[in-house]
mmCIF file of C-alpha atoms in Angstrom:
data_model
loop_
_atom_site.group_PDB
_atom_site.id
_atom_site.type_symbol
_atom_site.label_atom_id
_atom_site.label_comp_id
_atom_site.label_asym_id
_atom_site.label_seq_id
_atom_site.Cartn_x
_atom_site.Cartn_y
_atom_site.Cartn_z
ATOM 1 C CA MET A 1 124.047 -2.376 -113.063
ATOM 2 C CA SER A 2 124.074 -5.400 -110.647
ATOM 3 C CA SER A 3 122.503 -3.727 -107.723
ATOM 4 C CA SER A 4 120.542 -0.506 -107.009
ATOM 5 C CA ALA A 5 122.785 2.560 -106.622
ATOM 6 C CA ILE A 6 124.277 3.355 -103.082
ATOM 7 C CA GLY A 7 122.769 6.646 -102.990
ATOM 8 C CA PRO A 8 121.536 9.503 -105.373
ATOM 9 C CA HIS A 9 125.169 10.282 -105.957
ATOM 10 C CA ASP A 10 126.140 6.921 -107.374
ATOM 11 C CA LEU A 11 125.845 8.040 -111.053
ATOM 12 C CA ALA A 12 127.961 5.502 -113.037
ATOM 13 C CA GLY A 13 125.871 4.341 -115.995
ATOM 14 C CA THR A 14 122.571 6.113 -114.893
ATOM 15 C CA LEU A 15 122.534 9.161 -117.336
ATOM 16 C CA THR A 16 122.903 9.802 -121.179
ATOM 17 C CA ASP A 17 122.755 13.570 -121.096
ATOM 18 C CA SER A 18 125.232 15.590 -123.178
ATOM 19 C CA ILE A 19 128.127 17.042 -121.073
ATOM 20 C CA ASN A 20 128.096 20.892 -121.040
ATOM 21 C CA THR A 21 131.976 21.690 -121.638
ATOM 22 C CA LYS A 22 131.405 25.525 -121.515
ATOM 23 C CA GLU A 23 134.263 27.105 -119.111
ATOM 24 C CA ARG A 24 133.483 29.904 -116.537
ATOM 25 C CA GLU A 25 135.079 31.363 -113.427
ATOM 26 C CA LEU A 26 133.441 30.585 -110.177
ATOM 27 C CA ASP A 27 131.051 33.350 -108.712
ATOM 28 C CA LEU A 28 131.869 34.892 -105.432
ATOM 29 C CA TRP A 29 129.189 32.862 -103.701
ATOM 30 C CA GLU A 30 130.754 29.599 -104.970
ATOM 31 C CA LYS A 31 134.248 30.671 -103.818
ATOM 32 C CA ARG A 32 132.667 31.607 -100.375
ATOM 33 C CA ILE A 33 131.350 28.206 -99.910
ATOM 34 C CA ASP A 34 134.488 26.417 -101.132
ATOM 35 C CA ALA A 35 136.461 28.641 -98.714
ATOM 36 C CA LEU A 36 134.215 27.972 -95.977
ATOM 37 C CA TYR A 37 134.434 24.247 -96.211
ATOM 38 C CA LYS A 38 138.258 24.448 -96.404
ATOM 39 C CA LEU A 39 138.515 26.560 -93.314
ATOM 40 C CA LEU A 40 136.063 24.533 -91.280
ATOM 41 C CA SER A 41 137.749 21.311 -92.190
ATOM 42 C CA ASP A 42 141.370 22.503 -91.554
ATOM 43 C CA ASP A 43 143.548 21.379 -88.582
ATOM 44 C CA LYS A 44 143.014 24.515 -86.639
ATOM 45 C CA ARG A 45 139.259 24.116 -86.541
ATOM 46 C CA CYS A 46 138.607 20.427 -87.233
ATOM 47 C CA HIS A 47 134.779 21.167 -87.264
ATOM 48 C CA ILE A 48 134.099 18.743 -90.232
ATOM 49 C CA ASN A 49 135.893 16.136 -91.946
ATOM 50 C CA ILE A 50 135.680 15.274 -95.769
ATOM 51 C CA HIS A 51 133.801 12.085 -95.082
ATOM 52 C CA GLU A 52 130.962 13.739 -93.131
ATOM 53 C CA PHE A 53 130.801 16.279 -95.815
ATOM 54 C CA ARG A 54 130.351 13.764 -98.427
ATOM 55 C CA TYR A 55 127.764 12.151 -96.391
ATOM 56 C CA ALA A 56 125.956 15.279 -95.820
ATOM 57 C CA ILE A 57 125.754 15.906 -99.482
ATOM 58 C CA GLU A 58 124.521 12.352 -100.288
ATOM 59 C CA SER A 59 121.949 12.767 -97.380
ATOM 60 C CA LEU A 60 120.360 15.738 -99.090
ATOM 61 C CA GLY A 61 118.465 13.083 -101.485
ATOM 62 C CA ALA A 62 117.899 12.697 -105.244
ATOM 63 C CA ASP A 63 115.902 16.073 -105.439
ATOM 64 C CA ALA A 64 119.168 17.843 -104.517
ATOM 65 C CA TYR A 65 120.703 16.777 -107.788
ATOM 66 C CA THR A 66 117.773 18.064 -109.835
ATOM 67 C CA ASN A 67 116.976 21.149 -107.836
ATOM 68 C CA HIS A 68 120.379 22.515 -106.864
ATOM 69 C CA ASN A 69 123.764 22.770 -108.493
ATOM 70 C CA TYR A 70 127.231 21.773 -107.293
ATOM 71 C CA TYR A 71 127.943 24.512 -104.465
ATOM 72 C CA GLU A 72 124.320 24.914 -103.546
ATOM 73 C CA ARG A 73 124.550 21.100 -102.467
ATOM 74 C CA TRP A 74 127.625 22.195 -100.668
ATOM 75 C CA THR A 75 125.896 24.959 -99.074
ATOM 76 C CA LEU A 76 123.043 22.943 -97.932
ATOM 77 C CA ALA A 77 125.318 20.153 -96.678
ATOM 78 C CA LEU A 78 127.549 22.770 -94.752
ATOM 79 C CA ARG A 79 124.401 24.110 -93.127
ATOM 80 C CA ASN A 80 123.068 20.828 -91.991
ATOM 81 C CA LEU A 81 126.292 19.704 -90.745
ATOM 82 C CA LEU A 82 126.784 23.016 -88.756
ATOM 83 C CA ILE A 83 123.335 22.499 -87.264
ATOM 84 C CA ASP A 84 123.904 18.889 -86.243
ATOM 85 C CA LYS A 85 126.979 19.707 -84.567
ATOM 86 C CA ASN A 86 125.407 22.660 -82.775
ATOM 87 C CA VAL A 87 127.835 25.078 -84.063
ATOM 88 C CA LEU A 88 124.915 27.288 -85.480
ATOM 89 C CA SER A 89 121.185 26.851 -85.173
ATOM 90 C CA GLU A 90 118.624 26.713 -87.721
ATOM 91 C CA LEU A 91 116.807 29.803 -86.119
ATOM 92 C CA GLU A 92 119.879 31.876 -86.141
ATOM 93 C CA ILE A 93 120.554 31.043 -89.806
ATOM 94 C CA THR A 94 117.284 32.032 -90.921
ATOM 95 C CA GLN A 95 117.212 35.155 -88.727
ATOM 96 C CA LYS A 96 120.618 36.167 -90.248
ATOM 97 C CA VAL A 97 119.417 35.825 -93.777
ATOM 98 C CA GLN A 98 116.372 38.217 -92.850
ATOM 99 C CA GLU A 99 118.684 40.464 -91.236
ATOM 100 C CA ILE A 100 120.751 40.829 -94.106
ATOM 101 C CA GLU A 101 117.770 41.232 -96.506
ATOM 102 C CA ASP A 102 116.707 44.055 -94.371
ATOM 103 C CA ARG A 103 120.017 45.993 -94.684
ATOM 104 C CA MET B 1 136.049 38.149 -120.111
ATOM 105 C CA PRO B 2 137.036 37.479 -116.482
ATOM 106 C CA LYS B 3 135.277 39.467 -113.958
ATOM 107 C CA PRO B 4 137.341 42.096 -112.066
ATOM 108 C CA ARG B 5 138.631 40.519 -108.756
ATOM 109 C CA ILE B 6 136.734 41.750 -105.624
ATOM 110 C CA ALA B 7 139.062 43.271 -102.981
ATOM 111 C CA LEU B 8 137.583 41.324 -100.270
ATOM 112 C CA THR B 9 139.414 43.473 -97.623
ATOM 113 C CA ASN B 10 136.331 43.990 -95.566
ATOM 114 C CA LEU B 11 133.335 42.342 -94.381
ATOM 115 C CA HIS B 12 131.136 44.452 -96.745
ATOM 116 C CA ASP B 13 133.074 43.113 -99.675
ATOM 117 C CA LEU B 14 132.731 39.584 -98.180
ATOM 118 C CA SER B 15 128.874 39.908 -98.633
ATOM 119 C CA ALA B 16 128.858 42.376 -101.689
ATOM 120 C CA ASP B 17 126.858 39.823 -103.910
ATOM 121 C CA PHE B 18 124.027 39.145 -101.414
ATOM 122 C CA LEU B 19 121.251 40.860 -103.248
ATOM 123 C CA SER B 20 121.873 38.631 -106.489
ATOM 124 C CA LEU B 21 121.819 35.441 -104.844
ATOM 125 C CA THR B 22 119.147 32.702 -104.911
ATOM 126 C CA PRO B 23 117.649 31.592 -101.400
ATOM 127 C CA VAL B 24 119.982 28.667 -100.991
ATOM 128 C CA GLN B 25 123.179 30.935 -101.852
ATOM 129 C CA LYS B 26 122.032 33.538 -99.324
ATOM 130 C CA ILE B 27 122.368 30.706 -96.768
ATOM 131 C CA GLY B 28 126.048 30.658 -97.536
ATOM 132 C CA VAL B 29 126.315 34.487 -96.719
ATOM 133 C CA ALA B 30 124.434 34.004 -93.417
ATOM 134 C CA ILE B 31 126.655 31.176 -92.473
ATOM 135 C CA GLN B 32 129.715 33.324 -93.225
ATOM 136 C CA GLU B 33 128.593 36.288 -91.160
ATOM 137 C CA LEU B 34 127.629 34.035 -88.235
ATOM 138 C CA LEU B 35 130.857 32.110 -88.244
ATOM 139 C CA ILE B 36 132.755 35.336 -88.207
ATOM 140 C CA GLU B 37 130.645 36.870 -85.392
ATOM 141 C CA LYS B 38 131.258 33.683 -83.276
ATOM 142 C CA GLY B 39 135.083 33.884 -83.848
ATOM 143 C CA ILE B 40 135.248 30.811 -85.609
ATOM 144 C CA ILE B 41 136.532 32.253 -88.722
ATOM 145 C CA ALA B 42 138.351 35.411 -89.114
ATOM 146 C CA PRO B 43 137.513 37.717 -91.991
ATOM 147 C CA ASP B 44 141.025 37.989 -93.338
ATOM 148 C CA GLU B 45 141.322 34.143 -93.217
ATOM 149 C CA LEU B 46 138.189 34.022 -95.334
ATOM 150 C CA SER B 47 139.287 36.632 -97.829
ATOM 151 C CA GLN B 48 142.763 35.028 -98.121
ATOM 152 C CA SER B 49 141.016 31.635 -98.815
ATOM 153 C CA ILE B 50 138.663 33.182 -101.325
ATOM 154 C CA ASN B 51 141.621 34.943 -103.246
ATOM 155 C CA LEU B 52 143.646 31.849 -103.131
ATOM 156 C CA ILE B 53 140.990 30.142 -105.327
ATOM 157 C CA ASP B 54 141.731 32.823 -108.147
ATOM 158 C CA THR B 55 145.377 31.589 -108.079
ATOM 159 C CA ILE B 56 144.973 28.134 -108.548
ATOM 160 C CA THR B 57 145.956 27.025 -112.127
ATOM 161 C CA PRO B 58 147.086 23.688 -113.884
ATOM 162 C CA ALA B 59 150.753 25.134 -114.047
ATOM 163 C CA GLN B 60 152.218 22.887 -111.443
ATOM 164 C CA GLY B 61 150.807 19.856 -113.284
ATOM 165 C CA SER B 62 152.159 20.996 -116.724
ATOM 166 C CA ARG B 63 155.703 21.571 -115.012
ATOM 167 C CA VAL B 64 155.635 18.118 -113.826
ATOM 168 C CA VAL B 65 154.604 16.586 -117.230
ATOM 169 C CA ALA B 66 157.250 18.601 -119.117
ATOM 170 C CA ARG B 67 159.813 17.564 -116.767
ATOM 171 C CA ALA B 68 158.692 13.916 -117.334
ATOM 172 C CA TRP B 69 158.811 14.309 -120.969
ATOM 173 C CA VAL B 70 162.425 15.584 -121.015
ATOM 174 C CA ASP B 71 164.011 13.428 -118.122
ATOM 175 C CA ALA B 72 163.178 9.769 -118.553
ATOM 176 C CA SER B 73 164.385 8.785 -115.106
ATOM 177 C CA PHE B 74 162.211 11.477 -113.529
ATOM 178 C CA LYS B 75 159.297 10.015 -115.492
ATOM 179 C CA GLU B 76 160.002 6.642 -113.799
ATOM 180 C CA ARG B 77 159.947 8.014 -110.241
ATOM 181 C CA LEU B 78 156.867 9.998 -111.200
ATOM 182 C CA LEU B 79 155.034 6.818 -112.213
ATOM 183 C CA THR B 80 156.451 5.073 -109.053
ATOM 184 C CA ASP B 81 155.975 7.523 -106.312
ATOM 185 C CA ALA B 82 154.267 10.588 -107.621
ATOM 186 C CA VAL B 83 154.532 12.779 -104.325
ATOM 187 C CA ALA B 84 158.125 12.369 -103.929
ATOM 188 C CA ALA B 85 158.699 13.121 -107.579
ATOM 189 C CA CYS B 86 156.670 16.382 -107.312
ATOM 190 C CA LEU B 87 158.906 17.378 -104.178
ATOM 191 C CA GLU B 88 161.907 17.225 -106.418
ATOM 192 C CA LEU B 89 160.300 20.284 -108.299
ATOM 193 C CA GLN B 90 159.534 22.031 -104.941
ATOM 194 C CA ILE B 91 155.880 21.032 -105.530
ATOM 195 C CA ASP B 92 154.686 19.709 -102.216
ATOM 196 C CA ILE B 93 151.211 18.192 -102.406
ATOM 197 C CA ARG B 94 150.968 16.429 -99.283
ATOM 198 C CA PRO B 95 148.706 15.229 -97.626
ATOM 199 C CA ILE B 96 147.301 14.529 -101.201
ATOM 200 C CA HIS B 97 148.160 10.829 -102.246
ATOM 201 C CA LEU B 98 148.749 11.128 -105.826
ATOM 202 C CA ILE B 99 149.118 8.399 -108.611
ATOM 203 C CA VAL B 100 150.395 9.512 -112.053
ATOM 204 C CA ILE B 101 149.182 7.388 -114.838
ATOM 205 C CA GLY B 102 151.226 7.416 -118.052
ATOM 206 C CA ASN B 103 149.609 7.113 -121.394
ATOM 207 C CA THR B 104 151.492 4.813 -123.809
ATOM 208 C CA SER B 105 151.152 4.083 -127.563
ATOM 209 C CA LYS B 106 148.716 1.365 -126.666
ATOM 210 C CA ILE B 107 146.937 2.604 -123.693
ATOM 211 C CA HIS B 108 144.818 5.972 -122.981
ATOM 212 C CA ASN B 109 143.839 6.913 -119.550
ATOM 213 C CA VAL B 110 141.076 9.087 -118.385
ATOM 214 C CA ILE B 111 139.946 10.318 -114.710
ATOM 215 C CA VAL B 112 136.608 10.449 -113.180
ATOM 216 C CA CYS B 113 135.162 10.720 -109.712
ATOM 217 C CA THR B 114 131.675 8.875 -110.165
ATOM 218 C CA LEU B 115 130.667 9.532 -106.714
ATOM 219 C CA CYS B 116 131.598 13.158 -106.194
ATOM 220 C CA SER B 117 134.285 15.301 -107.924
ATOM 221 C CA CYS B 118 137.560 14.205 -106.327
ATOM 222 C CA TYR B 119 140.457 15.854 -108.136
ATOM 223 C CA PRO B 120 143.949 17.104 -107.379
ATOM 224 C CA ARG B 121 143.456 21.033 -107.436
ATOM 225 C CA MET B 122 147.037 21.640 -106.418
ATOM 226 C CA LEU B 123 148.138 20.276 -109.794
ATOM 227 C CA LEU B 124 145.444 20.704 -112.218
ATOM 228 C CA GLY B 125 143.946 24.003 -110.927
ATOM 229 C CA LEU B 126 140.094 24.162 -110.175
ATOM 230 C CA PRO B 127 137.910 21.270 -111.567
ATOM 231 C CA PRO B 128 135.710 22.430 -114.507
ATOM 232 C CA ASP B 129 131.887 22.305 -114.216
ATOM 233 C CA TRP B 130 132.025 19.400 -116.645
ATOM 234 C CA TYR B 131 134.203 17.147 -114.421
ATOM 235 C CA LYS B 132 131.937 17.790 -111.617
ATOM 236 C CA SER B 133 128.800 17.260 -113.684
ATOM 237 C CA SER B 134 126.385 14.317 -113.337
ATOM 238 C CA ALA B 135 126.556 13.539 -117.158
ATOM 239 C CA TYR B 136 130.338 13.424 -117.111
ATOM 240 C CA ARG B 137 130.356 11.023 -114.028
ATOM 241 C CA ALA B 138 127.570 8.838 -115.308
ATOM 242 C CA ARG B 139 128.943 8.446 -118.774
ATOM 243 C CA VAL B 140 132.752 8.421 -119.099
ATOM 244 C CA ILE B 141 132.945 5.288 -116.907
ATOM 245 C CA HIS B 142 131.402 3.058 -119.419
ATOM 246 C CA GLU B 143 131.501 5.146 -122.756
ATOM 247 C CA PRO B 144 134.831 6.840 -122.666
ATOM 248 C CA ARG B 145 135.452 6.864 -126.428
ATOM 249 C CA THR B 146 131.969 8.574 -127.048
ATOM 250 C CA VAL B 147 132.725 11.024 -124.256
ATOM 251 C CA LEU B 148 136.252 11.861 -125.671
ATOM 252 C CA ARG B 149 134.780 12.238 -129.167
ATOM 253 C CA GLU B 150 132.535 14.961 -127.645
ATOM 254 C CA PHE B 151 135.776 16.676 -126.595
ATOM 255 C CA GLY B 152 137.268 16.491 -129.996
ATOM 256 C CA THR B 153 139.534 13.603 -128.943
ATOM 257 C CA HIS B 154 139.595 10.676 -131.339
ATOM 258 C CA LEU B 155 141.923 7.762 -130.213
ATOM 259 C CA LYS B 156 143.087 5.139 -132.621
ATOM 260 C CA GLU B 157 140.895 2.052 -133.079
ATOM 261 C CA HIS B 158 143.016 -0.319 -131.307
ATOM 262 C CA ALA B 159 143.952 2.017 -128.407
ATOM 263 C CA GLN B 160 142.885 0.431 -125.252
ATOM 264 C CA ILE B 161 141.072 2.910 -122.803
ATOM 265 C CA THR B 162 141.600 2.528 -118.943
ATOM 266 C CA VAL B 163 139.050 4.679 -116.903
ATOM 267 C CA HIS B 164 140.246 5.375 -113.487
ATOM 268 C CA ASP B 165 137.532 6.110 -110.899
ATOM 269 C CA SER B 166 138.789 8.099 -107.839
ATOM 270 C CA THR B 167 136.614 6.576 -105.270
ATOM 271 C CA ALA B 168 138.406 6.822 -102.247
ATOM 272 C CA ASP B 169 141.885 8.535 -100.741
ATOM 273 C CA MET B 170 143.934 8.521 -103.988
ATOM 274 C CA ARG B 171 144.017 11.423 -106.587
ATOM 275 C CA TYR B 172 145.080 10.924 -110.167
ATOM 276 C CA MET B 173 146.864 12.742 -112.973
ATOM 277 C CA VAL B 174 147.334 11.491 -116.560
ATOM 278 C CA LEU B 175 150.854 11.800 -118.030
ATOM 279 C CA PRO B 176 150.171 12.353 -121.684
ATOM 280 C CA ILE B 177 152.376 11.321 -124.525
ATOM 281 C CA ARG B 178 155.105 13.898 -125.554
ATOM 282 C CA PRO B 179 153.721 15.179 -129.067
ATOM 283 C CA ASP B 180 156.005 14.376 -132.093
ATOM 284 C CA ASN B 181 158.031 17.311 -133.590
ATOM 285 C CA THR B 182 158.929 18.873 -130.147
ATOM 286 C CA ASP B 183 162.410 17.859 -129.950
ATOM 287 C CA ASN B 184 163.561 21.604 -130.216
ATOM 288 C CA MET B 185 161.034 22.847 -127.632
ATOM 289 C CA LYS B 186 162.613 23.827 -124.133
ATOM 290 C CA GLU B 187 160.985 22.453 -120.962
ATOM 291 C CA ASP B 188 158.859 25.532 -120.343
ATOM 292 C CA GLU B 189 157.560 25.461 -123.812
ATOM 293 C CA LEU B 190 156.568 21.815 -123.476
ATOM 294 C CA ALA B 191 154.700 22.737 -120.222
ATOM 295 C CA GLU B 192 152.554 25.228 -122.239
ATOM 296 C CA LEU B 193 151.446 22.258 -124.471
ATOM 297 C CA VAL B 194 149.895 20.507 -121.152
ATOM 298 C CA THR B 195 146.384 21.639 -120.550
ATOM 299 C CA ARG B 196 144.432 20.697 -117.712
ATOM 300 C CA ASP B 197 142.010 18.602 -119.849
ATOM 301 C CA CYS B 198 145.271 16.449 -120.996
ATOM 302 C CA MET B 199 145.999 15.717 -117.473
ATOM 303 C CA ILE B 200 142.237 14.437 -116.952
ATOM 304 C CA GLY B 201 142.686 12.282 -120.098
ATOM 305 C CA VAL B 202 139.792 14.065 -122.174
ATOM 306 C CA LYS B 203 142.338 15.868 -124.538
ATOM 307 C CA ILE B 204 145.716 15.121 -126.138
ATOM 308 C CA PRO B 205 148.536 17.689 -126.222
ATOM 309 C CA GLN B 206 148.454 19.671 -129.265
ATOM 310 C CA LEU B 207 151.233 21.543 -131.061
ATOM 311 C CA PRO B 208 150.528 25.405 -131.330
ATOM 312 C CA SER B 209 149.627 25.044 -135.168
ATOM 313 C CA GLY B 210 146.918 22.653 -134.224
ATOM 314 C CA PHE B 211 148.431 19.554 -135.381
ATOM 315 C CA SER B 212 147.841 16.727 -132.911
ATOM 316 C CA THR B 213 149.030 13.148 -132.578
ATOM 317 C CA ALA B 214 147.103 10.409 -130.980
ATOM 318 C CA MET C 1 149.369 -1.247 -85.280
ATOM 319 C CA ASN C 2 148.081 -1.726 -88.725
ATOM 320 C CA ALA C 3 146.984 -5.001 -90.015
ATOM 321 C CA ARG C 4 148.959 -6.664 -92.699
ATOM 322 C CA PRO C 5 147.445 -6.534 -96.329
ATOM 323 C CA LYS C 6 145.378 -9.614 -96.968
ATOM 324 C CA PHE C 7 145.820 -9.195 -100.843
ATOM 325 C CA ASN C 8 148.782 -8.905 -103.053
ATOM 326 C CA LYS C 9 149.071 -7.422 -106.586
ATOM 327 C CA GLY C 10 147.630 -9.874 -108.989
ATOM 328 C CA ASP C 11 145.350 -11.614 -106.494
ATOM 329 C CA ARG C 12 141.931 -12.201 -107.977
ATOM 330 C CA VAL C 13 139.081 -10.851 -105.895
ATOM 331 C CA ILE C 14 135.539 -10.333 -105.976
ATOM 332 C CA VAL C 15 133.761 -7.198 -104.550
ATOM 333 C CA ARG C 16 131.522 -8.236 -101.972
ATOM 334 C CA MET C 17 127.808 -7.135 -101.704
ATOM 335 C CA LEU C 18 127.559 -5.930 -98.146
ATOM 336 C CA SER C 19 124.473 -4.654 -96.547
ATOM 337 C CA PRO C 20 123.700 -0.810 -97.136
ATOM 338 C CA GLN C 21 126.018 1.451 -95.203
ATOM 339 C CA PRO C 22 125.015 5.018 -94.448
ATOM 340 C CA HIS C 23 128.046 6.305 -96.358
ATOM 341 C CA THR C 24 130.457 4.246 -98.500
ATOM 342 C CA ARG C 25 132.762 4.624 -101.354
ATOM 343 C CA THR C 26 132.212 1.478 -103.165
ATOM 344 C CA PRO C 27 129.724 2.216 -105.960
ATOM 345 C CA ALA C 28 127.036 -0.224 -107.071
ATOM 346 C CA TYR C 29 128.505 -0.930 -110.388
ATOM 347 C CA LEU C 30 131.344 -2.827 -108.560
ATOM 348 C CA HIS C 31 129.085 -4.962 -106.306
ATOM 349 C CA GLY C 32 129.738 -8.668 -106.896
ATOM 350 C CA LYS C 33 132.083 -8.292 -109.624
ATOM 351 C CA PRO C 34 135.496 -10.029 -110.287
ATOM 352 C CA GLY C 35 138.643 -8.163 -110.498
ATOM 353 C CA VAL C 36 142.433 -8.344 -109.866
ATOM 354 C CA ILE C 37 144.607 -6.300 -107.362
ATOM 355 C CA GLU C 38 146.407 -3.685 -109.130
ATOM 356 C CA ARG C 39 148.351 -2.365 -106.256
ATOM 357 C CA PHE C 40 148.006 -1.849 -102.344
ATOM 358 C CA CYS C 41 147.538 1.787 -101.626
ATOM 359 C CA GLY C 42 148.137 1.986 -97.997
ATOM 360 C CA ALA C 43 146.168 2.334 -94.760
ATOM 361 C CA PHE C 44 143.358 5.015 -94.125
ATOM 362 C CA GLU C 45 140.877 5.966 -91.885
ATOM 363 C CA ASN C 46 137.608 3.969 -92.349
ATOM 364 C CA PRO C 47 135.377 6.713 -94.225
ATOM 365 C CA GLU C 48 132.180 4.827 -93.386
ATOM 366 C CA GLU C 49 133.048 5.247 -89.807
ATOM 367 C CA ARG C 50 134.224 8.782 -90.098
ATOM 368 C CA ALA C 51 131.190 9.850 -91.950
ATOM 369 C CA ILE C 52 129.050 9.007 -88.956
ATOM 370 C CA GLY C 53 131.303 10.710 -86.232
ATOM 371 C CA ARG C 54 133.177 7.707 -85.235
ATOM 372 C CA SER C 55 137.097 7.885 -85.180
ATOM 373 C CA GLY C 56 137.713 5.919 -88.314
ATOM 374 C CA PHE C 57 140.302 3.659 -86.394
ATOM 375 C CA PRO C 58 141.386 0.893 -86.680
ATOM 376 C CA LEU C 59 142.810 2.193 -90.169
ATOM 377 C CA THR C 60 141.389 0.073 -93.031
ATOM 378 C CA LEU C 61 143.501 -1.209 -95.958
ATOM 379 C CA LEU C 62 142.950 0.314 -99.412
ATOM 380 C CA TYR C 63 143.668 -1.383 -102.882
ATOM 381 C CA ARG C 64 143.273 -0.411 -106.410
ATOM 382 C CA VAL C 65 141.641 -3.150 -108.390
ATOM 383 C CA ARG C 66 141.306 -3.607 -112.056
ATOM 384 C CA PHE C 67 138.289 -4.840 -113.872
ATOM 385 C CA PHE C 68 137.261 -5.503 -117.409
ATOM 386 C CA GLY C 69 134.754 -2.929 -118.382
ATOM 387 C CA SER C 70 132.635 -5.344 -120.150
ATOM 388 C CA ILE C 71 131.957 -7.321 -116.946
ATOM 389 C CA LEU C 72 131.110 -4.166 -114.945
ATOM 390 C CA PHE C 73 128.598 -2.880 -117.367
ATOM 391 C CA SER C 74 127.101 -5.927 -118.922
ATOM 392 C CA THR C 75 124.239 -4.090 -120.722
ATOM 393 C CA ASN C 76 123.088 -4.704 -124.594
ATOM 394 C CA LYS C 77 125.461 -1.924 -125.497
ATOM 395 C CA THR C 78 129.160 -2.771 -125.757
ATOM 396 C CA CYS C 79 131.114 -1.129 -122.907
ATOM 397 C CA GLU C 80 133.849 1.229 -124.299
ATOM 398 C CA ALA C 81 135.892 0.994 -121.372
ATOM 399 C CA ASP C 82 138.424 -1.691 -121.800
ATOM 400 C CA ILE C 83 139.711 -1.483 -118.375
ATOM 401 C CA VAL C 84 138.195 0.181 -115.226
ATOM 402 C CA GLU C 85 140.647 0.719 -112.288
ATOM 403 C CA VAL C 86 138.948 1.690 -108.952
ATOM 404 C CA GLU C 87 140.054 1.979 -105.264
ATOM 405 C CA ILE C 88 138.437 -0.465 -102.850
ATOM 406 C CA TYR C 89 138.676 -0.778 -99.039
ATOM 407 C CA GLU C 90 139.861 -4.378 -97.838
ATOM 408 C CA HIS C 91 136.486 -5.235 -96.006
ATOM 409 C CA TRP C 92 134.694 -4.924 -99.435
ATOM 410 C CA LEU C 93 137.007 -7.601 -101.148
ATOM 411 C CA GLN C 94 136.989 -11.231 -100.749
ATOM 412 C CA ARG C 95 139.243 -13.695 -102.502
ATOM 413 C CA ASP C 96 138.070 -15.077 -105.801
ATOM 414 C CA ASN C 97 138.506 -18.820 -105.588
ATOM 415 C CA SER C 98 136.398 -19.455 -108.693
ATOM 416 C CA HIS C 99 138.041 -20.817 -111.959
ATOM 417 C CA ALA C 100 136.287 -18.062 -114.060
ATOM 418 C CA LYS C 101 138.806 -15.991 -115.888
ATOM 419 C CA THR C 102 138.891 -12.286 -114.951
#
């Protein structure tokens, strides 16, 4: 490459790993995140746009690619965007996770 | 074996998987519940959107390819203005901007999004894990022949490979070459030969007997 | 009102090496590389602006650019991609006035 990558997501030529071609269906938690992104970015709500979303994923840093899978990165990006835009707060997300745990 | 679909008719169904989730995945459930509580998303909107995901298949893409195989003038229109051509088949993919790239006897095309996972879901169905994977995104852009061999696809030595990187606002679909010995096949039978992987470019359509042409 | 495209199909261009942006859709493997305009794709909101909460207007013009793979990935190993075609926004492109063949 002629210059360093533009971010952790700039992967061209960076890996030699084998490609896992196994097929599977998405789990509910993945469909949930996919659907939430679609709804939050639709014309009715316009809370986020695709560019902000991509940027939020890129901004998670290189560790996000090693420590989290595709839809987990989506989850973290959505969380960060919703907090940045004051749609939700970090505290209420944390509290809600605890509340559901306690049910 | 596909998992049975969850009814998703009420809030309990929408959070039914919570206990099996990792900490990050649980955040998704929390976000879901908070957005519903705040009236930003309605439960039935979410369940419909989730259930819609199960209905997405490559069937529309296959139809477009099959039509191009039997109708040369449609093929020309498809390669010139793919969105308008799809509309002729009552397939409305707007606001997606689509480019259909035709394979020839000399050129084989393959699609990637090296920066993320851009992909025309309405035509190709859900993207497979491998298309979204770091390994595919990193490797196919510079070693497509090796990657295609890993998918069982062996191109002729002299075939030129063009890799299309879906970096911005366009989405791509490969129009594969119609296999030989299919003259007697009807259009819907031809569509069945066209898999998602053929329209990404990592596979070549095969006849049911397993005979493939490249 | 949209600006007129600066480039036409067949024009030789070089991908600029702009200073790092918070968000961009021009991967590093293209930076500084020569290519040829394959087609004009239209006018779109600038993703670099939209990503950081700005309007994305005025619209930016998008092209598909064709490159030789061997020029993009000039490592010791032979690049298997004969041609690579990528979408690039106009502000990332400059005219290639050199005499080098692309």
